[in-house]
mmCIF file of C-alpha atoms in Angstrom:
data_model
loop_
_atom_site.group_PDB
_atom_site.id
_atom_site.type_symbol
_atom_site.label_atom_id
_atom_site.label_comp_id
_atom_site.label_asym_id
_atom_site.label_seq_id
_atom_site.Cartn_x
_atom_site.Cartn_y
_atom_site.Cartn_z
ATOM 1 C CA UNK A 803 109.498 117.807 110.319
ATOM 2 C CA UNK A 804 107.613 117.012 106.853
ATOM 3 C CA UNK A 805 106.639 113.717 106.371
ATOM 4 C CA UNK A 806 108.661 110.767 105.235
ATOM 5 C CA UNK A 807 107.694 108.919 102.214
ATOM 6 C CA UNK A 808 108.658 105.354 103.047
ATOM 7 C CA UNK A 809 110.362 103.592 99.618
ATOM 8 C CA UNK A 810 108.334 101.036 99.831
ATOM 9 C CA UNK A 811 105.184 102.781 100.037
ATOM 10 C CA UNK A 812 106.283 105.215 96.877
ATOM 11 C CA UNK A 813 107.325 101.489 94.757
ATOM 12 C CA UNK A 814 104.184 100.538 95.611
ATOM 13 C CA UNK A 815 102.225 103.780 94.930
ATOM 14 C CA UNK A 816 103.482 103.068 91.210
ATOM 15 C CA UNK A 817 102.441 99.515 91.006
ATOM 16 C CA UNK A 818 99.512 99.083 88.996
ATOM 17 C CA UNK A 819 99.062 95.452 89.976
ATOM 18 C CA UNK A 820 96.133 94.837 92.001
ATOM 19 C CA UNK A 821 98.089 91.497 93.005
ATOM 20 C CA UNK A 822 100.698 93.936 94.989
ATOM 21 C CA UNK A 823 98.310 96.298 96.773
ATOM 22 C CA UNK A 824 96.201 92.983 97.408
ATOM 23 C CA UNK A 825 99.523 91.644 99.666
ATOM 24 C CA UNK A 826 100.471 94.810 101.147
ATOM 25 C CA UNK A 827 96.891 95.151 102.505
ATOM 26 C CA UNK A 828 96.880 91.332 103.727
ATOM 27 C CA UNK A 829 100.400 91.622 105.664
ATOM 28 C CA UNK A 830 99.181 94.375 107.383
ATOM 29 C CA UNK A 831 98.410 92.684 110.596
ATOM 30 C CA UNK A 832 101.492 90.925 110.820
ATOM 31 C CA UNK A 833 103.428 94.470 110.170
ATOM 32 C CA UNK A 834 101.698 95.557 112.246
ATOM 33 C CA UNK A 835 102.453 93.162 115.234
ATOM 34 C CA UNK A 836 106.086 93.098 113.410
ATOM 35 C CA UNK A 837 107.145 97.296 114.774
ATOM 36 C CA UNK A 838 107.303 95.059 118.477
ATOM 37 C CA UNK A 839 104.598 97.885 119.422
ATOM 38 C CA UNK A 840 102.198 96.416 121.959
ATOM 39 C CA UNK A 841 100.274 99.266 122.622
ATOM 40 C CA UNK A 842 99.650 100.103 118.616
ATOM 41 C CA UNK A 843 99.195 96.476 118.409
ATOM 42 C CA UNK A 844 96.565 96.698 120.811
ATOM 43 C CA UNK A 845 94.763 100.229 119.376
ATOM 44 C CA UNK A 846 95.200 98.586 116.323
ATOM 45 C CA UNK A 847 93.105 95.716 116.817
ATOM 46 C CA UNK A 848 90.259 97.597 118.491
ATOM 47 C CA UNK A 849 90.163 100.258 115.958
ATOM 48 C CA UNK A 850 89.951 98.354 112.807
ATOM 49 C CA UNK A 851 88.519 95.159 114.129
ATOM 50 C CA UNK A 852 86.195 96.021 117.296
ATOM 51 C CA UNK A 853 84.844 98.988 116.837
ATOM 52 C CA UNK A 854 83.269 98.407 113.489
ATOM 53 C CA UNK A 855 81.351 96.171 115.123
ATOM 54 C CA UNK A 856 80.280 98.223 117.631
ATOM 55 C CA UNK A 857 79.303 101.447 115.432
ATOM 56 C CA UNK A 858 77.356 98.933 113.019
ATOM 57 C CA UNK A 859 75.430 97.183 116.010
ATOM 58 C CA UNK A 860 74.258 100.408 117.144
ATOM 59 C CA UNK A 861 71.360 102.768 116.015
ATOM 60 C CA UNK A 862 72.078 105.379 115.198
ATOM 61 C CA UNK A 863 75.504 104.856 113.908
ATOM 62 C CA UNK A 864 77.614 106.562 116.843
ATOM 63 C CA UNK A 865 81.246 106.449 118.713
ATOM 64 C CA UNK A 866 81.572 107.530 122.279
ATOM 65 C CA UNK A 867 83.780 110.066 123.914
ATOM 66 C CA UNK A 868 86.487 106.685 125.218
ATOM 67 C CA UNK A 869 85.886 105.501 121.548
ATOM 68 C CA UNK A 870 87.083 108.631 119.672
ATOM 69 C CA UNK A 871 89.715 109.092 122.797
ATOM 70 C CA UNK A 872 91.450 105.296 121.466
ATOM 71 C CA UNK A 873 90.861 106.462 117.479
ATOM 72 C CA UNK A 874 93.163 109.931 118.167
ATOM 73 C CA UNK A 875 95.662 107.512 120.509
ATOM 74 C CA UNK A 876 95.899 104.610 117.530
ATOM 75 C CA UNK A 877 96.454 107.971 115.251
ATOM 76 C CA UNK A 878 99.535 109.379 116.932
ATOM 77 C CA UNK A 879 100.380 105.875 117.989
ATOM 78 C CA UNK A 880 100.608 104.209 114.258
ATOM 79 C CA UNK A 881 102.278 108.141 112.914
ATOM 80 C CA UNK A 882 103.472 110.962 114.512
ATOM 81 C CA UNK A 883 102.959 112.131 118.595
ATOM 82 C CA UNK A 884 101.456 114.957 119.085
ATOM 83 C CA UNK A 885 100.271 115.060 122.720
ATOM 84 C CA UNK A 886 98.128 117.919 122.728
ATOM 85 C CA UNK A 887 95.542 116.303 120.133
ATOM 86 C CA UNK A 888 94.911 113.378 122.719
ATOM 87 C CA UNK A 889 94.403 115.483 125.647
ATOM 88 C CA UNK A 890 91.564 117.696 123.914
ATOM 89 C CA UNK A 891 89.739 114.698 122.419
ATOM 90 C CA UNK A 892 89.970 113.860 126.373
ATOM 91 C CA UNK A 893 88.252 117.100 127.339
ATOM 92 C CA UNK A 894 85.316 116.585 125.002
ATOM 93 C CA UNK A 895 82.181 115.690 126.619
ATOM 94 C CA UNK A 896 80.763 112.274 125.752
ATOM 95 C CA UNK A 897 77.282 113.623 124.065
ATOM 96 C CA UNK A 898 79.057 116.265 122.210
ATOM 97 C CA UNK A 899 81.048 113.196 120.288
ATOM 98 C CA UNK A 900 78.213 110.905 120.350
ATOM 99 C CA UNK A 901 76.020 113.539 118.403
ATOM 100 C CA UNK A 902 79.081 114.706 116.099
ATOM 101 C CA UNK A 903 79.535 111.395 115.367
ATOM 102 C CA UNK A 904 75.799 110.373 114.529
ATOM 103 C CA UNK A 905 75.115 113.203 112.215
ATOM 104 C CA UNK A 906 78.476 112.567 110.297
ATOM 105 C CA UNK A 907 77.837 109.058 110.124
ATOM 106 C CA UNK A 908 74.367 109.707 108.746
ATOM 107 C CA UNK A 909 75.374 112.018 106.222
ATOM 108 C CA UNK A 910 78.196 109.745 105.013
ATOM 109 C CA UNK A 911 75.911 106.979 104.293
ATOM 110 C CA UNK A 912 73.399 109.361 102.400
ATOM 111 C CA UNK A 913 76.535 110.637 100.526
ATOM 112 C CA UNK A 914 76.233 110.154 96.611
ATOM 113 C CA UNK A 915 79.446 111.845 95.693
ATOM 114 C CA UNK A 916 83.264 113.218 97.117
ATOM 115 C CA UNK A 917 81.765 116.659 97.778
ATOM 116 C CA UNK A 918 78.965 115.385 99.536
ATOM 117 C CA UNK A 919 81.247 112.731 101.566
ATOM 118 C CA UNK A 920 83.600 115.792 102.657
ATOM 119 C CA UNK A 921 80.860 117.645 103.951
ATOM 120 C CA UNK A 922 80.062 114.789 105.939
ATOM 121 C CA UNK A 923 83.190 115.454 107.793
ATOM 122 C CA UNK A 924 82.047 118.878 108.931
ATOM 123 C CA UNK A 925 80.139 117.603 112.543
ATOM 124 C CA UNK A 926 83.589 116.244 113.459
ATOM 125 C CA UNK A 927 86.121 119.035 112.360
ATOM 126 C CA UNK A 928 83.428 120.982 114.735
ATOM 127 C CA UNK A 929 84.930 119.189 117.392
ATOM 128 C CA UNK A 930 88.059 121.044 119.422
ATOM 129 C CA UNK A 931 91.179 119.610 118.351
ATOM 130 C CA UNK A 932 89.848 117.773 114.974
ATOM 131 C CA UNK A 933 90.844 118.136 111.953
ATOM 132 C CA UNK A 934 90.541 116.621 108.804
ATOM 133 C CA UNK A 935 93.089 113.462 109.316
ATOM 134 C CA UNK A 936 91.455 112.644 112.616
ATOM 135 C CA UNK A 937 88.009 113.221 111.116
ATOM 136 C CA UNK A 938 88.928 110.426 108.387
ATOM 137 C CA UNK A 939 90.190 108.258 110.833
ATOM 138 C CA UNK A 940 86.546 108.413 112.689
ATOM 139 C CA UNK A 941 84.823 107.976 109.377
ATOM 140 C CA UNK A 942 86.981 104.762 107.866
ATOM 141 C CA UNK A 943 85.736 102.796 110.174
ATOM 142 C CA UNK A 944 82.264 102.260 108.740
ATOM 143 C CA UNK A 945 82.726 103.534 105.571
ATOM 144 C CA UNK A 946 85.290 101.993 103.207
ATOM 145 C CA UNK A 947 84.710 104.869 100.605
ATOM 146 C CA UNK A 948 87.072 106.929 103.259
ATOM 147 C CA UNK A 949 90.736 106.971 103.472
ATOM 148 C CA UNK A 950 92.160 107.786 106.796
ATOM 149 C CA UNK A 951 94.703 110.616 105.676
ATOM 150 C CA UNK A 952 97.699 109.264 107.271
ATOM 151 C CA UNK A 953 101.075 111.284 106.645
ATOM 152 C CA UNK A 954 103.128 107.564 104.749
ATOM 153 C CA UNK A 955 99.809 107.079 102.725
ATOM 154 C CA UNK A 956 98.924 110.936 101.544
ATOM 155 C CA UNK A 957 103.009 111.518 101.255
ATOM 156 C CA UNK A 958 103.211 109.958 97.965
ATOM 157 C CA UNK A 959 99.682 110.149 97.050
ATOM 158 C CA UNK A 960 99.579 113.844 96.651
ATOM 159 C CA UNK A 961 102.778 114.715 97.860
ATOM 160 C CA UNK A 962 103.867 117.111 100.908
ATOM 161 C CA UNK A 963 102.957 121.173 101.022
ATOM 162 C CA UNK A 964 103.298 123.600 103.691
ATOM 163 C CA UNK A 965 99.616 123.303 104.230
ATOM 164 C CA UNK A 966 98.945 119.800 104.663
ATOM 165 C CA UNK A 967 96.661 119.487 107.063
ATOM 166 C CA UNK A 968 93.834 121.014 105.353
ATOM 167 C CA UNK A 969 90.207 119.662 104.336
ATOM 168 C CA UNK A 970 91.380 120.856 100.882
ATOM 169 C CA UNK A 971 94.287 118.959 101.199
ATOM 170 C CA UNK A 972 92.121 115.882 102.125
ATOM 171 C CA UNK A 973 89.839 116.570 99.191
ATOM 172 C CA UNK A 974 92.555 115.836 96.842
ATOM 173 C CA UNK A 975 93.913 112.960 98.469
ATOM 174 C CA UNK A 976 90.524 111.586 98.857
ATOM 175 C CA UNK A 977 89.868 111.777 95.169
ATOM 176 C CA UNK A 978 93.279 110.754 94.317
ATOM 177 C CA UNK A 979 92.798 107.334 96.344
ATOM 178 C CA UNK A 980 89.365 106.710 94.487
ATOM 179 C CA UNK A 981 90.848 107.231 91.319
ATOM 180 C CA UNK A 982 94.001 104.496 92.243
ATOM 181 C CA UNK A 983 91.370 101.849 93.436
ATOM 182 C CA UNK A 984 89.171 101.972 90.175
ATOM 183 C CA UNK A 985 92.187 101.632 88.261
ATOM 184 C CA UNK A 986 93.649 98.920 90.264
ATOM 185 C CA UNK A 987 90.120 97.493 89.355
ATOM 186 C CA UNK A 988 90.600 94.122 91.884
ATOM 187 C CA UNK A 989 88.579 91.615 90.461
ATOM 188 C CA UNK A 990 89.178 89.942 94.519
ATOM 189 C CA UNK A 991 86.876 92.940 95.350
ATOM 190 C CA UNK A 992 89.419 93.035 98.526
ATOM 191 C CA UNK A 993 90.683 96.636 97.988
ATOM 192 C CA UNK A 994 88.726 99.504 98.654
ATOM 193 C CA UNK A 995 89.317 103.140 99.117
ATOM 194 C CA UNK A 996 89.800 103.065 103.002
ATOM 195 C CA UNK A 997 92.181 99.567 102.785
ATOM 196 C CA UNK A 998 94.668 101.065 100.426
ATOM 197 C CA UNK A 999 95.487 103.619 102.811
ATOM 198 C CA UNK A 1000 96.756 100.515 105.020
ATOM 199 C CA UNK A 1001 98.414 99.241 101.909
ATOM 200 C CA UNK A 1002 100.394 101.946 101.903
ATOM 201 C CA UNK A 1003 100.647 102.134 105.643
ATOM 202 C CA UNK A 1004 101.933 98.311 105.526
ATOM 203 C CA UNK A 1005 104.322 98.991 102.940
ATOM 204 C CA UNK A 1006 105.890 102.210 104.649
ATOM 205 C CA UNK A 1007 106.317 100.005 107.638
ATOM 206 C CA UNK A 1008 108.747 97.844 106.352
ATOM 207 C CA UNK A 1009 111.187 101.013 106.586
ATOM 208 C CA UNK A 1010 110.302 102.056 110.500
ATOM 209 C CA UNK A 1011 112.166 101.828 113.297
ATOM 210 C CA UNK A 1012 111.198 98.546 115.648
ATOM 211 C CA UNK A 1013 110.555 99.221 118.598
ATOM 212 C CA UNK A 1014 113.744 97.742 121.293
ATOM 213 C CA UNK A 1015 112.081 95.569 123.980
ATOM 214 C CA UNK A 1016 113.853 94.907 127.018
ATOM 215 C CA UNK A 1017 114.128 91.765 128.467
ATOM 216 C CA UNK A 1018 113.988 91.070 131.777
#
């Protein structure tokens, strides 16, 4: 099934009003909390609040094996299931993703331009099971120059192709999301690259199904 793009996300994608993306990105907690998902709710938290912290507290820059396991779960989680990506980040060894993860890191913050920040993706997208959209996930956590390529945010970014899950695909978005936040040109300095992908995530969210707890 392609993926949707959320109204609210594609009004939004056409906003040039720094004011709008400013809200979208601020109500994304409560949005968030809002889909009556505990366990995104939960993922959530950790992955763009906690472990930030961590990676930056640490040298070198590094996740572990648990950490990257929680990143893919928040991933399918926040968009769209697919089991068989969790259970082979899972099966990865923990020094395999701590040195993936070091060297990518490293090369991201030595990164001067796009092409050099999508090589830096190349020691995760080594990894079994990673691709690029996982691989940006990993990398927008410390680096706000990244946007995690999420299926509501690169939907009406770039549109949907039959080949969408490809580091050339990525590429495109990636530039296309740089492009949007120097035009937006927020004099808050509150967007960046990275937090107008949850933006867009905030405003597709308005459109998703709750999720029905049951009371007891």
């Amino acid at each position: 099934m392609p993926p949707i793009a959320h109204p609210e996300a594609v009004t939004l994608w056409k906003d040039k009003s720094s004011t709008a993306w400013v809200a979208s990105y601020d109500a994304y907690d409560d949005r968030v909390r809002a889909l009556n998902d505990a366990k995104l709710a939960k993922l959530d938290a950790f992955v763009t609040r906690e472990l930030p912290e961590l990676v930056e507290g640490r040298e070198p820059w590094h996740i572990t094996r648990d950490e990257y396991v929680k990143i893919v779960d928040w991933k399918l989680t926040r968009g769209k299931n697919r089991p068989g990506l969790l259970n082979r980040a899972k099966e990865l060894k923990d020094d395999t993703v701590r040195e993936a993860s070091t060297l990518a890191f490293a090369k991201a913050r030595a990164a001067k331009s796009e092409a050099e920040m999508i090589s830096a993706l190349a020691p995760l997208t080594d990894l079994r099971g990673c691709g690029p959209a996982t691989a940006s996930a990993v990398m927008a956590i410390v680096d706000e120059r990244f946007a995690f390529y999420s299926d509501e945010a690169f939907v009406v970014a770039i549109g949907s192709k039959a080949s969408n899950y490809t580091l050339a695909r990525y590429r495109d978005f990636l530039h296309v999301m740089t492009r949007k936040c120097e035009e937006l040109n927020d004099k808050s300095n509150i967007l960046t690259v990275s937090r107008l992908e949850r933006a867009l995530w905030s405003a597709a969210s308005l459109s998703m199904a709750k999720k029905i707890v049951k009371k007891m």
